[in-house]
Amino acid sequence: MAAEIIDGKALAADLRGKVADHVARLKAEHDLVPGLAVVLVGEDPASQVYVRSKGKMTLEVGMASFEHRLGADTEEGELLSLIARLNTDPKVHGILVQLPLPDHINEELVINAIDPSKDVDGFHILNVGLLGTGQKSMVPCTPLGCLMMLRQYHGSLSGLDAVVIGRSNIVGKPMAQLLLGDSCTVTIAHSRTRDLPGIVRRADIVVAAVGRPEMVTGDWIKPGATVIDVGINRVDAPERGEGKTRLVGDCEFDSCAAVAGAITPVPGGVGPMTIACLLANTVTACCRAHGIDEPDGLTA
Ligand code: NAD
């Protein structure tokens, strides 16, 4: 059986369209423009690419984009002062500090300095607690995008067996909370898990968020299961020419697609949904800040 490809690019374009419609409505009916501030510290090339593309897409849906680029030697206090200013700036509804931060800056301190109602990454400890207790929160973008893709494909997830591989605060743990919220039976696997292939083989839904190129192979997958591949790994691709590279996921695409019922590709799966969910979270934050009804379909 050849798996259905879950087209993250197309779903993300749909979601950005919904966001743009709502941004237009906020402008017309409330004279409001949702604003997203992105803070980048240092010159990490991958982070620069992400920040540029976030800024471009923010403007494309009609929102305001505020970029703050700080040098790699920026003092922690200077970054905290900037966050304090953004917290009180009425034009800013969402604040994202691009991770990773340089080693001399305490990441947890910085994340928890963001006003939780503007924490569009959903990493503030208050949002983590709200999500964990099933209350309204800002939901981390990558797991939110995965959940939306799963709901789109399955409709109800109730009663399905889900295995999340990876227990990071950014992807694995919030993903497991969201799946639990949708009444899946959830297993979180990680680097110390025994018999990982055996555990994955039981799952109706596999979410791989490990960061190991093509670790999950088709013989781990239950026939008909849905595979969500979060991993983004750059590997050498000598077949494309000397020094060339390509992106692969945590799942070996061809062998998994031969067994799965549905699978997300890398690139073109989870990645585009992550940025679309960031924009959706900014609209949600703007609506909440102004006591305006939230549009359906933009959050969990
Ligand atoms: P992380 O390094 O913080 O966490 C990786 C997790 O994998 C850990 O919990 C670890 O226990 C587990 N792990 C490591 N080796 C393992 C093994 N052999 N078997 C089972 N589990 C193992 O990474 P992260 O931030 O959660 O990101 C994971 C991957 O997802 C990376 O490739 C990252 O680039 C990608 N990512 C993609 C997006 C996106 O938008 N598509 C967003 C965030 C992260």
CSV table of C-alpha atoms and ligand atoms in Angstrom, one decimal:
chain,number,residue,atom,x,y,z
A,1,MET,CA,0.0,0.0,0.0
A,2,ALA,CA,1.3,3.5,-0.9
A,3,ALA,CA,0.7,6.0,1.8
A,4,GLU,CA,-1.2,9.2,1.3
A,5,ILE,CA,1.1,12.1,1.4
A,6,ILE,CA,-0.1,14.7,3.9
A,7,ASP,CA,0.7,17.9,2.1
A,8,GLY,CA,1.9,20.3,4.8
A,9,LYS,CA,2.6,23.1,2.2
A,10,ALA,CA,-1.0,23.1,1.0
A,11,LEU,CA,-2.5,22.9,4.5
A,12,ALA,CA,-0.2,25.7,5.7
A,13,ALA,CA,-1.3,27.8,2.7
A,14,ASP,CA,-4.9,27.2,3.7
A,15,LEU,CA,-4.2,28.1,7.3
A,16,ARG,CA,-2.3,31.3,6.3
A,17,GLY,CA,-5.4,32.2,4.1
A,18,LYS,CA,-7.6,31.9,7.2
A,19,VAL,CA,-5.2,34.0,9.2
A,20,ALA,CA,-5.1,36.7,6.5
A,21,ASP,CA,-9.0,36.7,6.4
A,22,HIS,CA,-9.1,37.2,10.1
A,23,VAL,CA,-6.4,39.9,10.1
A,24,ALA,CA,-8.4,41.8,7.5
A,25,ARG,CA,-11.5,41.5,9.7
A,26,LEU,CA,-9.6,42.8,12.7
A,27,LYS,CA,-8.5,45.8,10.7
A,28,ALA,CA,-11.9,46.5,9.3
A,29,GLU,CA,-14.0,45.9,12.4
A,30,HIS,CA,-11.7,46.9,15.2
A,31,ASP,CA,-9.0,49.0,13.6
A,32,LEU,CA,-6.4,46.5,14.9
A,33,VAL,CA,-3.3,45.2,13.2
A,34,PRO,CA,-1.8,42.1,15.0
A,35,GLY,CA,1.9,42.5,15.4
A,36,LEU,CA,4.6,39.9,15.8
A,37,ALA,CA,8.1,40.8,17.3
A,38,VAL,CA,10.9,38.4,16.5
A,39,VAL,CA,14.2,38.7,18.4
A,40,LEU,CA,17.3,37.2,17.1
A,41,VAL,CA,20.5,37.1,19.1
A,42,GLY,CA,23.7,36.3,17.2
A,43,GLU,CA,24.4,35.2,13.6
A,44,ASP,CA,23.4,31.5,13.6
A,45,PRO,CA,22.8,31.0,9.8
A,46,ALA,CA,19.8,28.6,10.2
A,47,SER,CA,18.2,31.0,12.7
A,48,GLN,CA,18.7,33.9,10.3
A,49,VAL,CA,16.9,32.0,7.6
A,50,TYR,CA,14.0,31.2,9.9
A,51,VAL,CA,13.7,34.8,11.1
A,52,ARG,CA,13.7,36.2,7.6
A,53,SER,CA,11.0,33.8,6.4
A,54,LYS,CA,8.9,34.4,9.5
A,55,GLY,CA,9.1,38.2,8.9
A,56,LYS,CA,8.1,37.8,5.2
A,57,MET,CA,5.1,35.6,6.0
A,58,THR,CA,4.0,37.9,8.8
A,59,LEU,CA,3.8,40.8,6.3
A,60,GLU,CA,2.1,38.6,3.6
A,61,VAL,CA,-0.9,37.9,5.9
A,62,GLY,CA,-1.2,41.6,6.6
A,63,MET,CA,0.2,41.7,10.1
A,64,ALA,CA,2.9,44.0,11.4
A,65,SER,CA,6.4,42.5,11.8
A,66,PHE,CA,9.0,43.9,14.2
A,67,GLU,CA,12.5,42.4,13.9
A,68,HIS,CA,15.1,42.9,16.6
A,69,ARG,CA,18.6,41.7,15.6
A,70,LEU,CA,21.1,41.8,18.5
A,71,GLY,CA,24.8,40.9,18.4
A,72,ALA,CA,26.1,37.6,19.7
A,73,ASP,CA,27.8,39.4,22.6
A,74,THR,CA,24.5,41.0,23.8
A,75,GLU,CA,24.3,41.0,27.6
A,76,GLU,CA,21.4,39.0,29.2
A,77,GLY,CA,20.2,42.2,30.9
A,78,GLU,CA,20.0,44.0,27.5
A,79,LEU,CA,17.8,41.2,26.1
A,80,LEU,CA,15.6,41.2,29.2
A,81,SER,CA,15.1,45.0,28.8
A,82,LEU,CA,14.1,44.6,25.2
A,83,ILE,CA,11.5,41.9,26.2
A,84,ALA,CA,10.2,44.2,29.0
A,85,ARG,CA,9.6,47.0,26.4
A,86,LEU,CA,7.9,44.5,23.9
A,87,ASN,CA,5.7,43.2,26.8
A,88,THR,CA,4.2,46.7,27.2
A,89,ASP,CA,4.2,47.8,23.6
A,90,PRO,CA,0.5,47.8,22.5
A,91,LYS,CA,1.4,47.2,18.8
A,92,VAL,CA,3.1,43.9,19.7
A,93,HIS,CA,0.7,41.0,20.3
A,94,GLY,CA,3.2,38.1,19.9
A,95,ILE,CA,6.9,37.9,21.0
A,96,LEU,CA,9.2,35.2,19.7
A,97,VAL,CA,12.8,34.8,20.8
A,98,GLN,CA,14.6,32.7,18.3
A,99,LEU,CA,16.4,29.7,19.9
A,100,PRO,CA,19.0,28.7,20.5
A,101,LEU,CA,20.4,31.7,22.4
A,102,PRO,CA,24.2,32.1,22.9
A,103,ASP,CA,25.6,30.1,25.9
A,104,HIS,CA,26.1,33.1,28.2
A,105,ILE,CA,22.3,33.8,28.2
A,106,ASN,CA,19.9,31.8,30.4
A,107,GLU,CA,17.3,30.6,28.0
A,108,GLU,CA,14.7,29.7,30.6
A,109,LEU,CA,15.0,33.1,32.3
A,110,VAL,CA,14.5,34.9,29.0
A,111,ILE,CA,11.5,32.7,27.9
A,112,ASN,CA,9.8,33.2,31.3
A,113,ALA,CA,10.3,37.0,31.0
A,114,ILE,CA,8.0,37.1,28.1
A,115,ASP,CA,4.4,38.2,29.0
A,116,PRO,CA,2.6,34.8,28.8
A,117,SER,CA,-0.3,36.3,26.8
A,118,LYS,CA,2.3,37.3,24.1
A,119,ASP,CA,4.2,34.1,24.3
A,120,VAL,CA,3.3,32.8,20.8
A,121,ASP,CA,5.8,30.0,21.0
A,122,GLY,CA,4.0,28.6,24.0
A,123,PHE,CA,7.2,28.0,25.9
A,124,HIS,CA,6.5,30.1,29.0
A,125,ILE,CA,6.1,28.0,32.1
A,126,LEU,CA,2.5,29.3,32.6
A,127,ASN,CA,1.5,28.2,29.1
A,128,VAL,CA,3.2,24.8,29.7
A,129,GLY,CA,1.1,24.4,32.9
A,130,LEU,CA,-2.1,25.5,31.2
A,131,LEU,CA,-1.6,23.1,28.4
A,132,GLY,CA,-0.7,20.3,30.8
A,133,THR,CA,-3.9,20.8,32.7
A,134,GLY,CA,-6.1,21.1,29.6
A,135,GLN,CA,-6.7,24.8,30.0
A,136,LYS,CA,-6.7,27.6,27.3
A,137,SER,CA,-3.1,28.4,26.6
A,138,MET,CA,-0.7,29.5,23.9
A,139,VAL,CA,0.2,26.2,22.2
A,140,PRO,CA,3.7,25.5,20.8
A,141,CYS,CA,3.7,26.0,17.0
A,142,THR,CA,5.3,22.7,15.8
A,143,PRO,CA,3.1,20.3,17.8
A,144,LEU,CA,0.0,22.5,17.0
A,145,GLY,CA,0.8,22.1,13.3
A,146,CYS,CA,1.1,18.3,13.8
A,147,LEU,CA,-2.2,18.1,15.6
A,148,MET,CA,-3.9,20.1,12.9
A,149,MET,CA,-2.6,17.8,10.2
A,150,LEU,CA,-3.7,14.7,12.2
A,151,ARG,CA,-7.2,16.1,12.8
A,152,GLN,CA,-7.5,17.0,9.1
A,153,TYR,CA,-6.5,13.4,8.1
A,154,HIS,CA,-8.3,11.4,10.8
A,155,GLY,CA,-11.2,13.6,11.9
A,156,SER,CA,-11.4,12.3,15.5
A,157,LEU,CA,-8.2,10.9,17.1
A,158,SER,CA,-10.2,9.5,20.1
A,159,GLY,CA,-8.9,6.1,21.2
A,160,LEU,CA,-6.0,5.9,18.8
A,161,ASP,CA,-2.6,4.6,20.0
A,162,ALA,CA,0.0,7.4,19.5
A,163,VAL,CA,3.7,7.1,20.0
A,164,VAL,CA,5.8,10.3,20.2
A,165,ILE,CA,9.5,9.7,19.8
A,166,GLY,CA,11.4,12.5,21.6
A,167,ARG,CA,10.7,14.2,24.9
A,168,SER,CA,11.9,17.8,24.3
A,169,ASN,CA,10.0,20.7,25.8
A,170,ILE,CA,9.6,22.2,22.4
A,171,VAL,CA,8.1,19.3,20.5
A,172,GLY,CA,7.8,15.9,22.2
A,173,LYS,CA,6.2,16.8,25.6
A,174,PRO,CA,3.6,19.3,24.2
A,175,MET,CA,2.8,17.0,21.4
A,176,ALA,CA,2.0,14.2,23.9
A,177,GLN,CA,-0.2,16.6,25.9
A,178,LEU,CA,-2.1,17.6,22.8
A,179,LEU,CA,-2.7,14.0,21.7
A,180,LEU,CA,-3.8,13.2,25.2
A,181,GLY,CA,-6.2,16.2,25.0
A,182,ASP,CA,-7.7,14.6,21.9
A,183,SER,CA,-8.1,11.3,23.8
A,184,CYS,CA,-5.3,9.3,22.2
A,185,THR,CA,-3.5,6.6,24.3
A,186,VAL,CA,0.0,8.2,24.3
A,187,THR,CA,3.4,6.7,24.8
A,188,ILE,CA,6.4,9.0,24.9
A,189,ALA,CA,9.6,7.2,23.7
A,190,HIS,CA,13.1,8.7,24.1
A,191,SER,CA,16.8,7.8,23.9
A,192,ARG,CA,16.6,5.4,26.8
A,193,THR,CA,13.4,3.6,25.6
A,194,ARG,CA,13.8,-0.2,25.3
A,195,ASP,CA,12.7,-1.9,22.1
A,196,LEU,CA,11.8,1.3,20.3
A,197,PRO,CA,10.8,-0.5,17.1
A,198,GLY,CA,8.4,-2.8,19.1
A,199,ILE,CA,6.8,0.2,20.7
A,200,VAL,CA,6.5,2.1,17.5
A,201,ARG,CA,5.0,-0.9,15.8
A,202,ARG,CA,1.9,-0.7,18.1
A,203,ALA,CA,1.1,2.8,17.1
A,204,ASP,CA,-1.8,4.1,14.9
A,205,ILE,CA,0.0,7.5,15.0
A,206,VAL,CA,3.8,7.9,15.1
A,207,VAL,CA,5.3,11.4,15.7
A,208,ALA,CA,9.1,11.4,15.2
A,209,ALA,CA,10.9,14.3,16.8
A,210,VAL,CA,14.4,13.1,17.4
A,211,GLY,CA,16.9,14.8,15.1
A,212,ARG,CA,18.4,11.6,13.8
A,213,PRO,CA,18.3,11.2,10.0
A,214,GLU,CA,16.1,8.4,8.8
A,215,MET,CA,16.2,6.5,12.1
A,216,VAL,CA,12.6,5.2,11.8
A,217,THR,CA,12.3,2.6,9.0
A,218,GLY,CA,9.3,1.0,7.4
A,219,ASP,CA,9.7,-2.3,9.4
A,220,TRP,CA,8.9,-0.3,12.6
A,221,ILE,CA,5.6,1.0,11.2
A,222,LYS,CA,2.2,-0.7,11.7
A,223,PRO,CA,0.5,-1.1,8.3
A,224,GLY,CA,-1.9,1.8,7.7
A,225,ALA,CA,-0.4,4.0,10.6
A,226,THR,CA,0.0,7.7,10.2
A,227,VAL,CA,3.5,9.0,10.3
A,228,ILE,CA,4.3,12.6,11.2
A,229,ASP,CA,7.9,13.4,10.6
A,230,VAL,CA,9.1,16.4,12.6
A,231,GLY,CA,12.8,15.9,12.1
A,232,ILE,CA,14.8,18.2,9.9
A,233,ASN,CA,18.3,16.8,9.2
A,234,ARG,CA,20.8,18.0,6.6
A,235,VAL,CA,22.8,15.2,5.1
A,236,ASP,CA,25.5,14.9,2.4
A,237,ALA,CA,24.1,14.2,-1.0
A,238,PRO,CA,27.1,13.3,-3.2
A,239,GLU,CA,24.6,12.1,-5.9
A,240,ARG,CA,23.7,15.8,-6.4
A,241,GLY,CA,27.3,16.8,-6.9
A,242,GLU,CA,30.3,17.5,-4.8
A,243,GLY,CA,29.6,19.2,-1.5
A,244,LYS,CA,25.8,19.1,-2.0
A,245,THR,CA,23.4,18.3,0.8
A,246,ARG,CA,19.7,17.6,1.1
A,247,LEU,CA,17.1,17.6,3.9
A,248,VAL,CA,15.7,14.4,5.3
A,249,GLY,CA,13.4,13.7,8.2
A,250,ASP,CA,13.8,11.3,11.2
A,251,CYS,CA,11.8,8.7,9.1
A,252,GLU,CA,13.2,6.8,6.1
A,253,PHE,CA,10.5,8.2,3.7
A,254,ASP,CA,10.3,5.4,1.0
A,255,SER,CA,10.2,2.4,3.4
A,256,CYS,CA,7.8,4.1,5.8
A,257,ALA,CA,5.5,5.3,3.0
A,258,ALA,CA,5.3,1.8,1.6
A,259,VAL,CA,3.7,0.6,4.9
A,260,ALA,CA,2.0,3.7,6.4
A,261,GLY,CA,-1.5,4.9,5.6
A,262,ALA,CA,-0.4,8.5,5.5
A,263,ILE,CA,2.9,10.3,6.0
A,264,THR,CA,4.3,13.8,6.0
A,265,PRO,CA,7.2,14.5,3.7
A,266,VAL,CA,10.4,16.4,4.6
A,267,PRO,CA,10.6,19.1,3.4
A,268,GLY,CA,7.0,20.2,2.8
A,269,GLY,CA,5.3,18.6,5.8
A,270,VAL,CA,5.6,19.8,9.4
A,271,GLY,CA,7.9,22.8,8.6
A,272,PRO,CA,5.5,25.0,6.7
A,273,MET,CA,2.7,24.3,9.3
A,274,THR,CA,5.0,25.5,12.1
A,275,ILE,CA,5.3,29.0,10.6
A,276,ALA,CA,1.6,29.1,9.8
A,277,CYS,CA,0.8,28.2,13.4
A,278,LEU,CA,3.0,31.0,14.6
A,279,LEU,CA,0.9,33.5,12.6
A,280,ALA,CA,-2.3,31.8,13.9
A,281,ASN,CA,-1.1,32.1,17.5
A,282,THR,CA,-0.4,35.9,16.9
A,283,VAL,CA,-3.9,36.4,15.8
A,284,THR,CA,-5.2,34.4,18.7
A,285,ALA,CA,-3.1,36.5,21.1
A,286,CYS,CA,-4.4,39.7,19.6
A,287,CYS,CA,-8.0,38.6,19.9
A,288,ARG,CA,-7.5,37.6,23.5
A,289,ALA,CA,-5.7,40.8,24.4
A,290,HIS,CA,-8.7,42.8,23.1
A,291,GLY,CA,-11.5,40.6,24.3
A,292,ILE,CA,-12.5,39.7,20.8
A,293,ASP,CA,-14.0,36.3,20.0
A,294,GLU,CA,-11.3,33.9,18.7
A,295,PRO,CA,-11.8,32.5,15.2
A,296,ASP,CA,-12.3,28.8,15.0
A,297,GLY,CA,-9.6,26.6,13.7
A,298,LEU,CA,-6.6,28.7,14.6
A,299,THR,CA,-5.6,26.9,17.8
A,300,ALA,CA,-6.0,23.5,19.5
B,1,NAD,P1,15.9,17.6,21.0
B,1,NAD,O1,17.3,17.3,20.6
B,1,NAD,O2,15.6,18.7,22.0
B,1,NAD,O3,15.2,16.3,21.4
B,1,NAD,C1,15.4,15.1,20.8
B,1,NAD,C2,14.7,14.0,21.5
B,1,NAD,O4,15.0,12.8,20.8
B,1,NAD,C3,15.2,13.8,22.9
B,1,NAD,O5,14.1,13.9,23.8
B,1,NAD,C4,15.8,12.4,23.0
B,1,NAD,O6,15.5,11.7,24.1
B,1,NAD,C5,15.2,11.8,21.8
B,1,NAD,N1,16.2,10.8,21.2
B,1,NAD,C6,17.5,11.1,20.8
B,1,NAD,N2,18.0,9.9,20.3
B,1,NAD,C7,17.1,9.0,20.4
B,1,NAD,C8,17.0,7.6,20.0
B,1,NAD,N3,18.1,7.0,19.5
B,1,NAD,N4,15.9,7.0,20.1
B,1,NAD,C9,14.8,7.6,20.7
B,1,NAD,N5,14.8,8.9,21.0
B,1,NAD,C10,15.9,9.6,20.9
B,1,NAD,O7,15.2,18.0,19.6
B,1,NAD,P2,13.8,18.8,19.2
B,1,NAD,O8,14.0,20.2,19.4
B,1,NAD,O9,12.7,18.1,19.9
B,1,NAD,O10,13.8,18.5,17.6
B,1,NAD,C11,13.7,17.2,17.1
B,1,NAD,C12,13.8,17.3,15.6
B,1,NAD,O11,12.7,18.0,15.1
B,1,NAD,C13,15.1,18.0,15.1
B,1,NAD,O12,15.4,17.3,13.9
B,1,NAD,C14,14.6,19.4,14.8
B,1,NAD,O13,15.4,20.0,13.8
B,1,NAD,C15,13.2,19.1,14.3
B,1,NAD,N6,12.3,20.3,14.5
B,1,NAD,C16,11.5,20.6,13.5
B,1,NAD,C17,10.6,21.6,13.6
B,1,NAD,C18,9.8,21.9,12.4
B,1,NAD,O14,9.2,23.0,12.3
B,1,NAD,N7,9.6,21.0,11.4
B,1,NAD,C19,10.5,22.3,14.7
B,1,NAD,C20,11.3,21.9,15.8
B,1,NAD,C21,12.2,20.9,15.7
